[in-house]
């Protein structure tokens, strides 16, 4: 056993993707298709006085234009993660005249062709009563509110007595770290094609959550949930911005029902900077008290961040300080300012990525102040138990990550003095940081069918956004059924399959994987039961305990030569398939253990002493995420996370015009993300030890941990190269001049 | 994109005839810039005259030792051409530092000369922008301008000229050959682009009824070194924050004469004539390079967010001069 789980097999969908045969949401085509183009507000705050669409309606092919004047009522869908119904912003589209941010949808043009819709959209004249927008959080702190809770956990977090411990500390540090607004920018833009047959609504949708999309759309349109179906077979990246349901999905649905024809709304790159979420900016003040030996006794993590006027979101940056190290006296405080910008949302490792940039930079600063090696400093503050709950770790291998990473990187050869290491004419900098992401799980379900042709299929309403879920889920079934993975097909991305959670919070493998495992076991059990009741079978009246599956056969454990193929058993019994279905929910009523993934990242940068250009030379990332399901896809995902971390460290920043509130760099030429030439050699290794208590497979997710710590590791390397501490992301050359 | 019609002439004369007699027409070459602008509806031609069939795609040596480059030569073909790499390395380096391989495979030399600025306010269709909508003002002045120009700007426009290639052409004293139905004329590369002044919408000396047919590179003395230094946030695929093309002609250990042109910091490819005078008959050292850099940036007028470009550009000039110097020894 244990042959297919973990194997670095190729992606199940790899060939489809490189040959262009994989159908993403916008690739579906229908006769009579109507194209919808949203009308965007160019003003960030105000009221629509009048929308004059008379010129737009004259464009040949334009069918109608939906605005607040003629859009029927949507019904508020619940915003509740737990009930699988979460809107990106609370406000429903086209229901009123108030403008809350630039890029807000004021209408949608529906036309026979994309070109007509686009041309007409530009001819719609919107008369607005403008008000000065609120765009800067630091200047509007007087309007800030303090959230009372974060995912049910009360805020602020108070542990021990920060004030006392800080006043008694031998060493004191206080620094402010800032991170900008970032946009997810998946390669595939959001898209929605709605098809209405008079009774059933089918949506071809790019989403990280087919079940959530179904529920929100059904509730908003007052349709029974079973009448709505979401298809999302392939998703070209999400990173959080396709997690919740955004206005374009409701508009395509409504339009299809009104027009009684299929309607396609495909967002442009520019649209992706408006109303599908972003990572909000943070301004984090960290105040630290420590002993001369490096034990941190007091820490205050005060985050100022923002949300919109039409949605609640909190970038939980303080979570990093709360959950990683043994800080006996801690305060985690938030202030949130409402701005006239779109509603922020989860973006890969929300909270941890921004919080760890601050915390892991601060620890680096402390290491210089105390002249302690940064790794040693982290070990001095290692948490033997979960620092917030006091529960023992189910499994924590942070120390191994640090040790293996340091060895691979050659950390012992580091001269800690800033600017002391050179490569040719360039300054060489080495930096490290810890990675961390909590272990999350949600209820998940799956169905496994054994078919007469000696194949099997896995069905679950989860989705593969490029991470490898199609591949890993069939590997799990392969393991249980003892069928080679090429004999198994995964069917995902369809809300009519057994329900699964959002692909977010790094929890798909940990939530759906165990359900696939259990479903496969049930299916196999049914097969065995069928065989032993079948008079024509070799195994008639045998004890199930004597039988096992082996390479597509049922065999006697003691005599493998006595075998029947799965297909023979099914065909003989006239069974089109045998199936098992399982629903697995996290069973931790007594909360005995804490679950968290850890890692360590190391970065080497080269800085030109005159031009101040920063280039990465190499990176090492070691991650402890429990059992690895597929070494190949896992490695790719960790590298992808680190590359996104490189973007966060050195390039990414959404710029708003401070007069108009419009995004200035709303395209992939001006919103910089790393190109291949910016990416150094990245060496990734996993601890690959099963988490003994998290779930039956021992897997924690790894979607997010890769991006955590990267920015700090690079910032620390830049400091080591130059002696200049940059506390404001991204680290760009003008900050070093 | 607005609807348009399409023509495809096969000779220069046909193309010139069409452009003069067809209202709302514009030449389409590689399309890497124009099609973008049409999608954004910043440029809205009613007729596209596709000139890709014209016989203007050759790179040929001239009897005087120079080279002529047809205006339809693709940037990739120019950048990798053996004669260009051997005799005009600064041009090859500049061309290949721009855009991406895919774009360079399509983009033409003539199109590169006509490239539009990357200023976001110019591209966004709605903000006031005197370049797009004459007389409406400059949104970048009060808005975001960290990447904008510090030299040659005016109160009506602070956009940069985005090209890398044109910076090298300016330092090489290239000559642009232009034709209309009635006449042929030549103009120095450094005089081809115009400063914004009060009419930033007028970007070059090219008249609407004219076509660029060829770029002539004058011969360089054998004892010449050159280089192009470009600084951007990313390693590749980004417009220059600052760049410099340097051409140094040597006489023994002395610089006989030198030429410096800047990119990414000015309203047009920016020749540093005053700084060049300091190079004449001088012995190269860091001090000389630094005073060239100081002189070159004397007239700089940075805004709030692009002040860094002053010091950065000085460093870029020093680096380019010292690199060209190293290539001489």
Short mmCIF file of N, CA and C in Angstrom, two decimals, chain B residues 39-139:
data_model
loop_
_atom_site.label_atom_id
_atom_site.label_comp_id
_atom_site.label_asym_id
_atom_site.label_seq_id
_atom_site.Cartn_x
_atom_site.Cartn_y
_atom_site.Cartn_z
N UNK B 39 -7.99 49.56 -28.98
CA UNK B 39 -8.83 48.84 -28.01
C UNK B 39 -9.23 49.77 -26.87
N UNK B 40 -8.31 50.61 -26.47
CA UNK B 40 -8.61 51.55 -25.39
C UNK B 40 -9.45 52.73 -25.89
N UNK B 41 -9.62 52.80 -27.21
CA UNK B 41 -10.32 53.93 -27.85
C UNK B 41 -9.64 55.26 -27.57
N UNK B 42 -8.33 55.22 -27.45
CA UNK B 42 -7.55 56.45 -27.36
C UNK B 42 -7.27 56.97 -28.77
N UNK B 43 -6.98 56.05 -29.67
CA UNK B 43 -6.84 56.40 -31.09
C UNK B 43 -7.96 55.67 -31.83
N UNK B 44 -8.73 56.42 -32.59
CA UNK B 44 -9.92 55.84 -33.23
C UNK B 44 -9.92 56.07 -34.73
N UNK B 45 -9.06 55.39 -35.45
CA UNK B 45 -9.04 55.57 -36.90
C UNK B 45 -10.29 54.95 -37.53
N UNK B 46 -10.72 55.55 -38.62
CA UNK B 46 -11.84 54.91 -39.33
C UNK B 46 -11.32 53.99 -40.44
N UNK B 47 -10.05 54.21 -40.84
CA UNK B 47 -9.46 53.35 -41.87
C UNK B 47 -8.05 52.96 -41.44
N UNK B 48 -7.76 51.68 -41.48
CA UNK B 48 -6.40 51.21 -41.24
C UNK B 48 -5.75 50.93 -42.58
N UNK B 49 -4.59 51.55 -42.80
CA UNK B 49 -3.85 51.26 -44.01
C UNK B 49 -2.67 50.37 -43.61
N UNK B 50 -2.81 49.11 -43.91
CA UNK B 50 -1.81 48.11 -43.49
C UNK B 50 -0.61 48.19 -44.44
N UNK B 51 0.53 48.62 -43.91
CA UNK B 51 1.70 48.83 -44.78
C UNK B 51 2.68 47.65 -44.72
N UNK B 52 2.25 46.55 -44.14
CA UNK B 52 3.19 45.44 -43.97
C UNK B 52 3.67 44.82 -45.29
N UNK B 53 2.97 45.11 -46.38
CA UNK B 53 3.41 44.57 -47.67
C UNK B 53 4.43 45.46 -48.36
N UNK B 54 4.68 46.65 -47.83
CA UNK B 54 5.61 47.56 -48.53
C UNK B 54 7.03 46.99 -48.44
N UNK B 55 7.84 47.24 -49.47
CA UNK B 55 9.20 46.66 -49.49
C UNK B 55 10.18 47.47 -48.64
N UNK B 56 9.92 47.54 -47.34
CA UNK B 56 10.74 48.39 -46.46
C UNK B 56 11.30 47.56 -45.29
N UNK B 57 11.60 46.29 -45.58
CA UNK B 57 11.96 45.43 -44.45
C UNK B 57 13.39 44.90 -44.53
N UNK B 58 14.30 45.68 -45.13
CA UNK B 58 15.68 45.19 -45.29
C UNK B 58 16.67 46.00 -44.45
N UNK B 59 17.71 45.31 -44.00
CA UNK B 59 18.84 45.99 -43.36
C UNK B 59 20.01 45.84 -44.33
N UNK B 60 20.54 46.97 -44.80
CA UNK B 60 21.59 46.88 -45.83
C UNK B 60 22.75 47.82 -45.51
N UNK B 61 23.98 47.35 -45.78
CA UNK B 61 25.13 48.23 -45.58
C UNK B 61 25.15 49.32 -46.66
N UNK B 62 25.64 50.48 -46.27
CA UNK B 62 25.75 51.59 -47.22
C UNK B 62 27.21 51.72 -47.68
N UNK B 63 27.43 52.31 -48.86
CA UNK B 63 28.80 52.44 -49.37
C UNK B 63 29.72 53.21 -48.40
N UNK B 64 29.15 54.14 -47.65
CA UNK B 64 29.99 54.94 -46.74
C UNK B 64 30.33 54.20 -45.44
N UNK B 65 29.92 52.94 -45.35
CA UNK B 65 30.21 52.19 -44.12
C UNK B 65 29.05 52.21 -43.13
N UNK B 66 28.06 53.03 -43.42
CA UNK B 66 26.87 53.07 -42.55
C UNK B 66 25.92 51.94 -42.88
N UNK B 67 24.73 52.02 -42.33
CA UNK B 67 23.73 50.98 -42.54
C UNK B 67 22.39 51.65 -42.75
N UNK B 68 21.57 51.07 -43.64
CA UNK B 68 20.19 51.56 -43.71
C UNK B 68 19.22 50.48 -43.27
N UNK B 69 18.27 50.94 -42.51
CA UNK B 69 17.30 50.02 -41.90
C UNK B 69 15.92 50.39 -42.40
N UNK B 70 15.27 49.49 -43.10
CA UNK B 70 13.92 49.75 -43.57
C UNK B 70 12.98 49.95 -42.40
N UNK B 71 11.98 50.80 -42.58
CA UNK B 71 11.13 51.14 -41.43
C UNK B 71 10.23 49.98 -41.00
N UNK B 72 10.11 48.95 -41.85
CA UNK B 72 9.28 47.81 -41.46
C UNK B 72 10.09 46.64 -40.90
N UNK B 73 11.40 46.85 -40.72
CA UNK B 73 12.22 45.81 -40.07
C UNK B 73 11.68 45.59 -38.66
N UNK B 74 11.53 44.32 -38.31
CA UNK B 74 11.01 44.01 -36.96
C UNK B 74 12.11 44.26 -35.92
N UNK B 75 11.70 44.65 -34.73
CA UNK B 75 12.67 44.94 -33.68
C UNK B 75 13.59 43.75 -33.41
N UNK B 76 13.04 42.53 -33.43
CA UNK B 76 13.88 41.35 -33.18
C UNK B 76 14.96 41.21 -34.26
N UNK B 77 14.53 41.41 -35.53
CA UNK B 77 15.49 41.27 -36.63
C UNK B 77 16.58 42.33 -36.54
N UNK B 78 16.19 43.52 -36.09
CA UNK B 78 17.19 44.59 -35.92
C UNK B 78 18.15 44.22 -34.78
N UNK B 79 17.57 43.86 -33.65
CA UNK B 79 18.40 43.61 -32.46
C UNK B 79 19.38 42.47 -32.63
N UNK B 80 18.98 41.47 -33.41
CA UNK B 80 19.86 40.29 -33.57
C UNK B 80 20.66 40.32 -34.86
N UNK B 81 20.54 41.40 -35.65
CA UNK B 81 21.25 41.44 -36.93
C UNK B 81 22.77 41.50 -36.69
N UNK B 82 23.55 40.63 -37.37
CA UNK B 82 25.00 40.58 -37.09
C UNK B 82 25.70 41.92 -37.28
N UNK B 83 25.31 42.66 -38.32
CA UNK B 83 25.98 43.95 -38.54
C UNK B 83 25.68 44.95 -37.44
N UNK B 84 24.45 44.93 -36.97
CA UNK B 84 24.06 45.84 -35.88
C UNK B 84 24.79 45.45 -34.61
N UNK B 85 24.85 44.16 -34.35
CA UNK B 85 25.51 43.72 -33.11
C UNK B 85 26.99 44.07 -33.15
N UNK B 86 27.57 43.95 -34.35
CA UNK B 86 29.01 44.18 -34.46
C UNK B 86 29.33 45.67 -34.45
N UNK B 87 28.61 46.43 -35.27
CA UNK B 87 28.99 47.83 -35.46
C UNK B 87 28.24 48.82 -34.56
N UNK B 88 27.05 48.44 -34.15
CA UNK B 88 26.24 49.37 -33.35
C UNK B 88 25.67 48.64 -32.13
N UNK B 89 26.55 48.10 -31.28
CA UNK B 89 26.03 47.29 -30.15
C UNK B 89 25.04 48.07 -29.28
N UNK B 90 25.21 49.36 -29.16
CA UNK B 90 24.29 50.14 -28.32
C UNK B 90 22.86 50.03 -28.84
N UNK B 91 22.71 49.95 -30.16
CA UNK B 91 21.36 49.85 -30.73
C UNK B 91 20.77 48.47 -30.47
N UNK B 92 21.61 47.45 -30.68
CA UNK B 92 21.14 46.09 -30.41
C UNK B 92 20.71 45.94 -28.95
N UNK B 93 21.56 46.45 -28.04
CA UNK B 93 21.23 46.34 -26.61
C UNK B 93 19.94 47.08 -26.28
N UNK B 94 19.78 48.27 -26.85
CA UNK B 94 18.59 49.06 -26.55
C UNK B 94 17.33 48.36 -27.05
N UNK B 95 17.37 47.90 -28.29
CA UNK B 95 16.18 47.27 -28.87
C UNK B 95 15.81 46.01 -28.08
N UNK B 96 16.83 45.22 -27.74
CA UNK B 96 16.53 43.95 -27.06
C UNK B 96 16.21 44.13 -25.58
N UNK B 97 16.40 45.32 -25.05
CA UNK B 97 16.02 45.56 -23.65
C UNK B 97 14.56 45.95 -23.54
N UNK B 98 13.92 46.17 -24.67
CA UNK B 98 12.54 46.66 -24.63
C UNK B 98 11.53 45.55 -24.78
N UNK B 99 10.36 45.79 -24.22
CA UNK B 99 9.19 44.91 -24.40
C UNK B 99 9.51 43.45 -24.12
N UNK B 100 8.85 42.55 -24.85
CA UNK B 100 9.06 41.11 -24.67
C UNK B 100 9.41 40.53 -26.03
N UNK B 101 9.95 39.32 -26.08
CA UNK B 101 10.28 38.73 -27.38
C UNK B 101 9.08 38.72 -28.34
N UNK B 102 7.89 38.40 -27.82
CA UNK B 102 6.72 38.34 -28.68
C UNK B 102 6.42 39.70 -29.31
N UNK B 103 6.50 40.74 -28.48
CA UNK B 103 6.24 42.08 -29.00
C UNK B 103 7.32 42.50 -29.99
N UNK B 104 8.57 42.17 -29.67
CA UNK B 104 9.67 42.58 -30.56
C UNK B 104 9.58 41.86 -31.91
N UNK B 105 9.00 40.67 -31.90
CA UNK B 105 8.84 39.95 -33.17
C UNK B 105 7.86 40.65 -34.10
N UNK B 106 6.93 41.40 -33.54
CA UNK B 106 5.93 42.09 -34.35
C UNK B 106 6.29 43.56 -34.57
N UNK B 107 6.79 44.20 -33.54
CA UNK B 107 6.98 45.66 -33.58
C UNK B 107 8.02 46.03 -34.63
N UNK B 108 7.76 47.14 -35.32
CA UNK B 108 8.67 47.58 -36.37
C UNK B 108 9.48 48.79 -35.91
N UNK B 109 10.55 49.05 -36.66
CA UNK B 109 11.41 50.18 -36.35
C UNK B 109 10.66 51.51 -36.53
N UNK B 110 9.90 51.62 -37.61
CA UNK B 110 9.13 52.85 -37.82
C UNK B 110 8.07 53.03 -36.75
N UNK B 111 7.43 51.94 -36.39
CA UNK B 111 6.42 52.00 -35.34
C UNK B 111 7.02 52.41 -34.01
N UNK B 112 8.22 51.93 -33.76
CA UNK B 112 8.90 52.28 -32.51
C UNK B 112 9.11 53.79 -32.42
N UNK B 113 9.44 54.40 -33.55
CA UNK B 113 9.61 55.87 -33.57
C UNK B 113 8.30 56.59 -33.25
N UNK B 114 7.18 55.93 -33.56
CA UNK B 114 5.87 56.57 -33.39
C UNK B 114 5.18 56.12 -32.10
N UNK B 115 5.92 55.41 -31.25
CA UNK B 115 5.32 54.81 -30.05
C UNK B 115 4.70 55.87 -29.14
N UNK B 116 3.57 55.51 -28.53
CA UNK B 116 2.86 56.42 -27.64
C UNK B 116 3.36 56.25 -26.21
N UNK B 117 3.17 57.27 -25.42
CA UNK B 117 3.62 57.21 -24.03
C UNK B 117 2.82 56.18 -23.25
N UNK B 118 3.40 55.70 -22.15
CA UNK B 118 2.71 54.76 -21.27
C UNK B 118 1.93 55.49 -20.18
N UNK B 119 1.91 56.78 -20.17
CA UNK B 119 1.22 57.51 -19.09
C UNK B 119 -0.20 56.97 -18.94
N UNK B 120 -0.54 56.55 -17.72
CA UNK B 120 -1.84 55.92 -17.49
C UNK B 120 -3.00 56.86 -17.78
N UNK B 121 -2.79 58.13 -17.53
CA UNK B 121 -3.88 59.09 -17.74
C UNK B 121 -4.13 59.30 -19.23
N UNK B 122 -3.09 59.14 -20.02
CA UNK B 122 -3.28 59.20 -21.47
C UNK B 122 -4.10 58.02 -21.95
N UNK B 123 -3.90 56.88 -21.31
CA UNK B 123 -4.53 55.64 -21.77
C UNK B 123 -5.92 55.40 -21.21
N UNK B 124 -6.33 56.17 -20.19
CA UNK B 124 -7.56 55.76 -19.49
C UNK B 124 -8.85 56.34 -20.08
N UNK B 125 -8.78 57.07 -21.15
CA UNK B 125 -9.95 57.57 -21.90
C UNK B 125 -10.72 58.68 -21.20
N UNK B 126 -10.59 58.80 -19.88
CA UNK B 126 -11.49 59.73 -19.19
C UNK B 126 -10.79 60.88 -18.47
N UNK B 127 -9.59 60.65 -17.98
CA UNK B 127 -8.93 61.72 -17.23
C UNK B 127 -8.57 62.85 -18.16
N UNK B 128 -8.52 64.08 -17.65
CA UNK B 128 -7.98 65.17 -18.46
C UNK B 128 -6.56 64.81 -18.92
N UNK B 129 -6.26 65.04 -20.19
CA UNK B 129 -4.93 64.76 -20.73
C UNK B 129 -4.78 65.56 -22.01
N UNK B 130 -3.87 66.50 -21.98
CA UNK B 130 -3.72 67.37 -23.15
C UNK B 130 -3.16 66.64 -24.35
N UNK B 131 -2.48 65.56 -24.13
CA UNK B 131 -1.94 64.79 -25.25
C UNK B 131 -3.08 64.09 -26.00
N UNK B 132 -4.03 63.58 -25.23
CA UNK B 132 -5.17 62.88 -25.84
C UNK B 132 -6.27 63.84 -26.24
N UNK B 133 -6.48 64.82 -25.38
CA UNK B 133 -7.59 65.75 -25.56
C UNK B 133 -7.04 67.17 -25.38
N UNK B 134 -6.52 67.77 -26.47
CA UNK B 134 -5.75 69.01 -26.37
C UNK B 134 -6.43 70.07 -25.51
N UNK B 135 -5.62 70.66 -24.62
CA UNK B 135 -6.12 71.74 -23.79
C UNK B 135 -6.79 71.30 -22.51
N UNK B 136 -6.93 69.98 -22.30
CA UNK B 136 -7.68 69.55 -21.11
C UNK B 136 -6.82 69.51 -19.85
N UNK B 137 -5.51 69.62 -19.98
CA UNK B 137 -4.65 69.66 -18.80
C UNK B 137 -3.93 68.35 -18.57
N UNK B 138 -3.11 68.32 -17.53
CA UNK B 138 -2.30 67.13 -17.24
C UNK B 138 -2.69 66.54 -15.90
N UNK B 139 -3.29 65.36 -15.91
CA UNK B 139 -3.72 64.72 -14.66
C UNK B 139 -2.54 64.19 -13.86
#
